[in-house]
Structure formats: C-alpha cells, structure tokens
Amino acid sequence: MALPVAFFALFFAWPVAAITARGLKAGGTWHLGRFAEVLGRSDIRHVLWFTTWQALASTALTLLIALPAAWVFARLEFPGQQALRAVVTVPFVLPTVVVGTAFLALVGHGGLLDELWGVRLDTTVWAILLAHVFFNYAVVVRTVGGLWGQLDPRQEEAARMLGASPLRAWRQVTLPALAPAVAAAALMVFLFTFTSFGVVQILGGPTFSTLEVEIYRQTSEVFDLTTAAVLTLVQFAAVGAILAVHAWTVRRRETALRLVDASGTARRPRGAGQWALLGGVLATVAVLLVLPLGVLVRRSLDAPGLGYYRALTDADGGTFLVAPLHAVWTSLEYAVAATGIALVVGALAAAALARRDAGRLMRGFDALLMLPLGVSAVTVGFGFLIALDEPPLDLRQSWFLVPLAQALVGAPFVVRTMLPVLRAVDTRLREAAAVLGASPWRVWREVDLPLVRRALLIAAGFAFAVSLGEFGATVFIARPDNPTLPVAVARLLSRPGELNYGQAMALSTILMVVCAAALLLLERLRTDRTGEF
C-alpha cells in the first residue's frame, strides 16, 4: 500500500497543495480573508450559479432520456444488443474535447443544423446540456440498467396480480429498489458535469463558464492565482461532499437488495408498447449519440481528396512546432506509459483494499482515490509546474510529466474495475498456497493473477482510453514539440480559418476511432453482461 499512498501524495496532494498555497499566501502569511473577497464578486457568483445550475439541469435531462434505455437493456433481448451497448458506451470514453468538437460540427456556425435550417445553438446553454447528456448517457444506462436486470421481475408481477396498475407497480415496487442505483448514477453525472471543462471550453465561449473553466482562465489568462486557489478549494469541498454521498448510496445498493441472475430476466419485446419503447430508444441513440459523431466524421471529409487529413502531415510553424499528425504517436506513447503506471498503482491499491482486515482508514483511502476524477485537473497540471521544479523531482522538462498526470485519472478506473474481482477471490486459496510454502509474490502470481487477468486487461483498456483523452492537466504541461491529441484539437479550434477547423475535425475523428476501438475490445473481454461499468 506504500507505493499507491506515496504516488497520490507526491503527484496529487502535493501539487494541489502547492498551487493553492501559492494563491493564498503572501509574504509567508495566510490570507484566508480572500475567500470572502473572491466569493463576494458578482462574476464569481455567476460562475458558481451557472456551474451548479447546468449540472442539475444536465443530470435531470440525462436521467429523463436515459432511464427508458436502462429498462430496454435490462428487460429486453433483441438482435444487435451487445453492439448497441458498445455504441452507447463509446461517448463516455471519448475525450471531452472530441465531444465538444462533435457538437460544434452539429450546432455551430456552418454546422449541420445551420446548413439545413439556419439554426445555431453553439452560443446557448442547450448545446452544453445536450453535449453533457451525450457524454453521460452510458453512466445511467449501465449503472441503473445493471441493477434493473438483476431485480426479480416476479415482485412487480405479483403486485400486478393483486390489482396494481403497471405504473403503480413500478412506482411502489421497482422504483424503491432502483433508488440507490438511480441516486448513484445521478451523483456521478452531477460530478462529471459540475467539473466539466472541455465541453464548456469549446461550446460555452466567453458567455458560459464553469468552475473548472474559470480556474483555467484565472490561471492561464488573468494570472490571478488567488481567485484560482479559492475556486479550487470550493470545487474540492463540493466534490468531496458528492463522493461521500455516492459512497453511501453504493453501500445501500450492495446491502439492501436480493438479486437474481440477470441472464434469466430479459425477454424478446412483446406488445406494441415494448416495441414502441425499443424503437424510441433506438431513435434516441441514433439522433443524440450517433448523429454528432457522424457529423464530425463528415466535416473532417469536406476537403477534396482527404485534404484535412493530408494537411495533418505538414508543420506550419504557427500552431505547432511539429506536424499535427505527430500528436497521434505522442498521445499513444504517453497513454501506454500512463496505463503502465496506473496499472501498477491501481492494482496494488485494489489488492490492499480487498483484504478482509481492511479497516476504516483503508476505506477512507478508497474514497480518496476517486478525488482525481473530480478535483480540478487544471489545478493539478499547473501544480505540477509549481511543485515539481526542484531536484530530485525537477520534472518540468521531462516527457514523463504528462504520463504521470494522465495516470492520476486512470488509476481510479483500475481500482474500481479490479476491486470487486479481488474481493470475490476465495481467501482459502491464498491460505492453502501459503501453507504449502508459497511466497506472497508467488501466491499473487499463481492464485490471484489467473483469476483477475481478464479484469486487469479491462482495467488497462479503461486506463488507456481515459489517459488518451485527458485534457485539463495536459494542456498545461504538454510541450509545444510534443502536443497530445486533445491539446492539438483545442489549439486548432482556437485559431481562425477553415483549414484549422478541418484539421481539428480530422484529429478528433482519429481520436474517436482509437477510443472506440479500445471500447469495443473491452466489450469482447467482458464476461459480466449485467451492464455495469
């Protein structure tokens, strides 16, 4: 456990503390009165209000649109279901920069809606809300659908036989059982939208700003570290509260329900109502999820002869010091290194947390492992530059800095994927191997590893996908001669001109294909088909 603790302390807690202290200290003295000063500003109050409001609206809209799909995946069986499950999940592993770019191609100037009907939504909050639904649709479908598929349908059928209407049976029998899963999914959607950066950065423009975007603006454009530090601590407190409530809902889901084998609860659609619901879900997936990605690909092909893709091989000396296509190979190299780090750190943490004698302190560390997913990645990235600037950890000029930042985001996914599997391993197998003289390392290699190998591969795939798309921290620490794909897309979009826009679409398409390929491989490796992550 020493290595995971040291890793998170050194590369997460220290950079965040360093950049926060830099903003709140002057002349060696803490100035806590700056909290009231910053939070009393009208522009900051507007940011706080918009951050909270759009997160609540995005969460409600996502639940409204995705809950019917959760029922379809849980209760119906139809051809192409596994392929559709993969399609639904692809947006979740896509980088937020790609999601923002896809909706920009759909609703922005010269986008599909602009071409067909002269409608532009890129300067309204609707574009942000729809992009958030696109990104988080799978969170609700797979979290709620996973539990829904394991609920015994005979309980609802018994209520129907006693005279309850379908709506009343669902409201009084199924909904209370689903409440923990719905609450957990809603909290995760709220967390992701509350800390949204890439989507709002691209679609919000100067009008709309979340806490994360405002931290970036105050740090990189205004150079007001005091305001950035205060906003970082506000976001940290909010994320901590959200994760605490989420942990409580997960414990309720694990202990309060009696579940059945999910494989026996799904049936082919029966009746006009079920067929209509299935058709509605398919139409929603086509319009909300597939259409933006299709428009993204189409815009990348607007130039004759794959002109935008061919332009990626040329360095113009302005936006990049190297050809934009170089970002593909750089991102792959960084993601592979970050995946290796995340696997080592996450696997060791999961192994320690899976021990039967893990106490309250260990469970607390389990919750802390999720903080990198919610704490400002912008703060972490800038904190790297502030904290890791002296020997023996002067890493500012090292290429290894980017994989370290990406591994912070990938490690929680490794822990969440491997922990349930490790907890399910029969401890008597380990004890028997130890009695026969096997060392702890040999016990892990010959007992645990064969049982968790598939989970390890799935964890590696998730870590690779999220590392490939990490943007908030990387935008600060990626060097001009080695930009990652998300950074390259953002820089191209920030420059005027059709060529830059087209190259951004082409790079986003490449990034989307790589992430989708990783997701499809994960679906082939999965043995648990209940629908949860």
mmCIF file of C-alpha atoms in Angstrom, residues 311-487:
data_model
loop_
_atom_site.group_PDB
_atom_site.id
_atom_site.type_symbol
_atom_site.label_atom_id
_atom_site.label_comp_id
_atom_site.label_asym_id
_atom_site.label_seq_id
_atom_site.Cartn_x
_atom_site.Cartn_y
_atom_site.Cartn_z
ATOM 1 C CA ALA A 311 -2.711 18.635 -44.039
ATOM 2 C CA LEU A 312 -2.038 16.939 -40.708
ATOM 3 C CA THR A 313 1.344 15.844 -42.028
ATOM 4 C CA ASP A 314 2.559 19.446 -42.526
ATOM 5 C CA ALA A 315 4.035 21.650 -39.816
ATOM 6 C CA ASP A 316 3.003 25.261 -40.429
ATOM 7 C CA GLY A 317 5.338 26.676 -37.793
ATOM 8 C CA GLY A 318 2.486 28.600 -36.170
ATOM 9 C CA THR A 319 0.163 26.349 -34.192
ATOM 10 C CA PHE A 320 2.702 23.558 -33.696
ATOM 11 C CA LEU A 321 6.433 23.054 -33.912
ATOM 12 C CA VAL A 322 5.750 19.639 -35.466
ATOM 13 C CA ALA A 323 3.182 18.236 -37.879
ATOM 14 C CA PRO A 324 -0.227 17.818 -36.184
ATOM 15 C CA LEU A 325 -0.213 14.121 -37.058
ATOM 16 C CA HIS A 326 2.783 13.775 -34.733
ATOM 17 C CA ALA A 327 0.319 14.261 -31.885
ATOM 18 C CA VAL A 328 -1.195 10.841 -32.655
ATOM 19 C CA TRP A 329 2.038 8.982 -31.956
ATOM 20 C CA THR A 330 2.860 11.218 -28.990
ATOM 21 C CA SER A 331 -0.552 10.544 -27.445
ATOM 22 C CA LEU A 332 -0.209 6.792 -27.947
ATOM 23 C CA GLU A 333 3.240 6.768 -26.325
ATOM 24 C CA TYR A 334 2.038 8.849 -23.377
ATOM 25 C CA ALA A 335 -1.113 6.736 -22.962
ATOM 26 C CA VAL A 336 0.862 3.468 -22.932
ATOM 27 C CA ALA A 337 3.234 4.831 -20.282
ATOM 28 C CA ALA A 338 0.326 6.225 -18.233
ATOM 29 C CA THR A 339 -1.515 2.898 -18.475
ATOM 30 C CA GLY A 340 1.514 1.067 -17.111
ATOM 31 C CA ILE A 341 1.764 3.457 -14.158
ATOM 32 C CA ALA A 342 -1.979 3.325 -13.496
ATOM 33 C CA LEU A 343 -1.986 -0.493 -13.567
ATOM 34 C CA VAL A 344 0.849 -0.792 -11.050
ATOM 35 C CA VAL A 345 -0.531 1.834 -8.677
ATOM 36 C CA GLY A 346 -4.183 0.839 -9.082
ATOM 37 C CA ALA A 347 -3.591 -2.917 -8.814
ATOM 38 C CA LEU A 348 -1.548 -2.528 -5.616
ATOM 39 C CA ALA A 349 -4.206 -0.235 -4.131
ATOM 40 C CA ALA A 350 -7.008 -2.638 -5.103
ATOM 41 C CA ALA A 351 -5.116 -5.597 -3.599
ATOM 42 C CA ALA A 352 -4.689 -3.733 -0.300
ATOM 43 C CA LEU A 353 -8.318 -2.595 -0.216
ATOM 44 C CA ALA A 354 -9.569 -6.130 -0.973
ATOM 45 C CA ARG A 355 -8.042 -7.551 2.203
ATOM 46 C CA ARG A 356 -10.617 -8.808 4.698
ATOM 47 C CA ASP A 357 -8.912 -6.974 7.560
ATOM 48 C CA ALA A 358 -9.052 -3.573 5.807
ATOM 49 C CA GLY A 359 -10.122 -1.055 8.417
ATOM 50 C CA ARG A 360 -11.878 2.284 8.316
ATOM 51 C CA LEU A 361 -8.636 4.044 7.355
ATOM 52 C CA MET A 362 -8.320 1.871 4.261
ATOM 53 C CA ARG A 363 -11.939 2.503 3.306
ATOM 54 C CA GLY A 364 -11.252 6.213 3.627
ATOM 55 C CA PHE A 365 -8.326 5.879 1.252
ATOM 56 C CA ASP A 366 -10.656 4.104 -1.177
ATOM 57 C CA ALA A 367 -12.784 7.262 -1.296
ATOM 58 C CA LEU A 368 -9.713 9.481 -1.676
ATOM 59 C CA LEU A 369 -8.673 7.509 -4.761
ATOM 60 C CA MET A 370 -11.680 8.961 -6.585
ATOM 61 C CA LEU A 371 -10.731 12.593 -5.923
ATOM 62 C CA PRO A 372 -8.514 12.977 -9.037
ATOM 63 C CA LEU A 373 -11.660 12.435 -11.129
ATOM 64 C CA GLY A 374 -13.352 15.448 -9.567
ATOM 65 C CA VAL A 375 -10.670 17.842 -8.382
ATOM 66 C CA SER A 376 -9.663 20.439 -10.927
ATOM 67 C CA ALA A 377 -7.320 18.837 -13.446
ATOM 68 C CA VAL A 378 -6.255 22.351 -14.398
ATOM 69 C CA THR A 379 -5.057 22.877 -10.824
ATOM 70 C CA VAL A 380 -3.184 19.574 -10.879
ATOM 71 C CA GLY A 381 -1.469 20.446 -14.163
ATOM 72 C CA PHE A 382 -0.405 23.912 -13.071
ATOM 73 C CA GLY A 383 0.551 22.489 -9.675
ATOM 74 C CA PHE A 384 2.935 20.113 -11.442
ATOM 75 C CA LEU A 385 4.781 23.109 -12.861
ATOM 76 C CA ILE A 386 4.899 24.818 -9.451
ATOM 77 C CA ALA A 387 5.745 21.839 -7.219
ATOM 78 C CA LEU A 388 7.911 19.601 -9.388
ATOM 79 C CA ASP A 389 10.559 22.211 -10.137
ATOM 80 C CA GLU A 390 13.414 21.309 -7.783
ATOM 81 C CA PRO A 391 15.773 18.321 -7.557
ATOM 82 C CA PRO A 392 15.337 15.448 -7.061
ATOM 83 C CA LEU A 393 11.893 15.945 -8.663
ATOM 84 C CA ASP A 394 12.572 18.634 -11.230
ATOM 85 C CA LEU A 395 10.366 17.134 -13.925
ATOM 86 C CA ARG A 396 9.200 20.232 -15.780
ATOM 87 C CA GLN A 397 11.361 19.438 -18.812
ATOM 88 C CA SER A 398 10.755 15.690 -18.656
ATOM 89 C CA TRP A 399 8.408 13.941 -21.071
ATOM 90 C CA PHE A 400 7.400 11.710 -18.129
ATOM 91 C CA LEU A 401 5.379 14.529 -16.577
ATOM 92 C CA VAL A 402 2.429 14.015 -18.941
ATOM 93 C CA PRO A 403 2.037 10.246 -18.282
ATOM 94 C CA LEU A 404 2.164 10.920 -14.537
ATOM 95 C CA ALA A 405 -0.730 13.377 -14.815
ATOM 96 C CA GLN A 406 -2.698 11.000 -17.033
ATOM 97 C CA ALA A 407 -2.093 8.079 -14.654
ATOM 98 C CA LEU A 408 -3.783 10.055 -11.864
ATOM 99 C CA VAL A 409 -7.009 9.875 -13.870
ATOM 100 C CA GLY A 410 -6.515 6.271 -14.999
ATOM 101 C CA ALA A 411 -5.660 4.738 -11.610
ATOM 102 C CA PRO A 412 -9.185 5.175 -10.099
ATOM 103 C CA PHE A 413 -10.649 3.258 -13.045
ATOM 104 C CA VAL A 414 -8.161 0.441 -12.419
ATOM 105 C CA VAL A 415 -9.136 0.291 -8.743
ATOM 106 C CA ARG A 416 -12.878 0.342 -9.476
ATOM 107 C CA THR A 417 -12.512 -2.435 -12.086
ATOM 108 C CA MET A 418 -10.243 -4.781 -10.127
ATOM 109 C CA LEU A 419 -11.536 -4.320 -6.584
ATOM 110 C CA PRO A 420 -14.814 -6.313 -6.950
ATOM 111 C CA VAL A 421 -12.947 -9.195 -8.603
ATOM 112 C CA LEU A 422 -10.224 -9.312 -5.958
ATOM 113 C CA ARG A 423 -12.833 -9.262 -3.194
ATOM 114 C CA ALA A 424 -14.536 -12.232 -4.835
ATOM 115 C CA VAL A 425 -11.382 -14.411 -4.743
ATOM 116 C CA ASP A 426 -11.728 -17.155 -2.111
ATOM 117 C CA THR A 427 -9.182 -16.365 0.610
ATOM 118 C CA ARG A 428 -8.817 -20.083 1.309
ATOM 119 C CA LEU A 429 -6.984 -20.467 -1.985
ATOM 120 C CA ARG A 430 -4.368 -17.940 -0.868
ATOM 121 C CA GLU A 431 -4.127 -19.526 2.565
ATOM 122 C CA ALA A 432 -3.646 -23.006 1.094
ATOM 123 C CA ALA A 433 -0.862 -21.762 -1.184
ATOM 124 C CA ALA A 434 0.838 -20.027 1.737
ATOM 125 C CA VAL A 435 0.629 -23.185 3.888
ATOM 126 C CA LEU A 436 2.326 -25.097 1.063
ATOM 127 C CA GLY A 437 5.251 -22.685 1.269
ATOM 128 C CA ALA A 438 4.487 -20.186 -1.498
ATOM 129 C CA SER A 439 5.820 -16.663 -1.006
ATOM 130 C CA PRO A 440 3.385 -13.715 -1.176
ATOM 131 C CA TRP A 441 4.653 -12.879 -4.666
ATOM 132 C CA ARG A 442 4.146 -16.484 -5.835
ATOM 133 C CA VAL A 443 0.665 -16.570 -4.279
ATOM 134 C CA TRP A 444 -0.220 -13.444 -6.274
ATOM 135 C CA ARG A 445 1.303 -14.828 -9.477
ATOM 136 C CA GLU A 446 -0.253 -18.313 -9.317
ATOM 137 C CA VAL A 447 -3.531 -17.736 -7.446
ATOM 138 C CA ASP A 448 -4.726 -14.175 -7.888
ATOM 139 C CA LEU A 449 -3.357 -13.307 -11.317
ATOM 140 C CA PRO A 450 -5.083 -16.146 -13.261
ATOM 141 C CA LEU A 451 -8.391 -15.153 -11.654
ATOM 142 C CA VAL A 452 -8.071 -11.413 -12.245
ATOM 143 C CA ARG A 453 -6.256 -11.448 -15.591
ATOM 144 C CA ARG A 454 -9.367 -10.524 -17.554
ATOM 145 C CA ALA A 455 -10.254 -7.722 -15.125
ATOM 146 C CA LEU A 456 -6.673 -6.499 -15.421
ATOM 147 C CA LEU A 457 -6.996 -6.295 -19.205
ATOM 148 C CA ILE A 458 -10.295 -4.414 -18.902
ATOM 149 C CA ALA A 459 -8.724 -2.022 -16.398
ATOM 150 C CA ALA A 460 -5.830 -1.456 -18.795
ATOM 151 C CA GLY A 461 -8.271 -0.623 -21.580
ATOM 152 C CA PHE A 462 -10.149 1.924 -19.483
ATOM 153 C CA ALA A 463 -6.912 3.477 -18.232
ATOM 154 C CA PHE A 464 -5.611 3.709 -21.812
ATOM 155 C CA ALA A 465 -8.804 5.364 -23.089
ATOM 156 C CA VAL A 466 -9.050 7.965 -20.321
ATOM 157 C CA SER A 467 -5.312 8.689 -20.492
ATOM 158 C CA LEU A 468 -5.542 9.220 -24.218
ATOM 159 C CA GLY A 469 -8.283 11.802 -23.749
ATOM 160 C CA GLU A 470 -7.017 13.656 -20.652
ATOM 161 C CA PHE A 471 -7.041 17.384 -21.346
ATOM 162 C CA GLY A 472 -7.343 19.549 -18.226
ATOM 163 C CA ALA A 473 -3.885 18.867 -16.782
ATOM 164 C CA THR A 474 -2.143 18.052 -20.055
ATOM 165 C CA VAL A 475 -2.971 21.431 -21.583
ATOM 166 C CA PHE A 476 -0.549 22.985 -19.083
ATOM 167 C CA ILE A 477 2.325 20.517 -19.199
ATOM 168 C CA ALA A 478 2.377 19.195 -22.799
ATOM 169 C CA ARG A 479 5.385 20.661 -24.603
ATOM 170 C CA PRO A 480 4.880 22.546 -27.918
ATOM 171 C CA ASP A 481 7.007 19.984 -29.745
ATOM 172 C CA ASN A 482 5.050 17.065 -28.243
ATOM 173 C CA PRO A 483 1.342 18.006 -28.069
ATOM 174 C CA THR A 484 -1.233 15.339 -27.263
ATOM 175 C CA LEU A 485 -4.305 14.823 -29.428
ATOM 176 C CA PRO A 486 -6.769 16.702 -27.176
ATOM 177 C CA VAL A 487 -4.332 19.609 -26.801
#
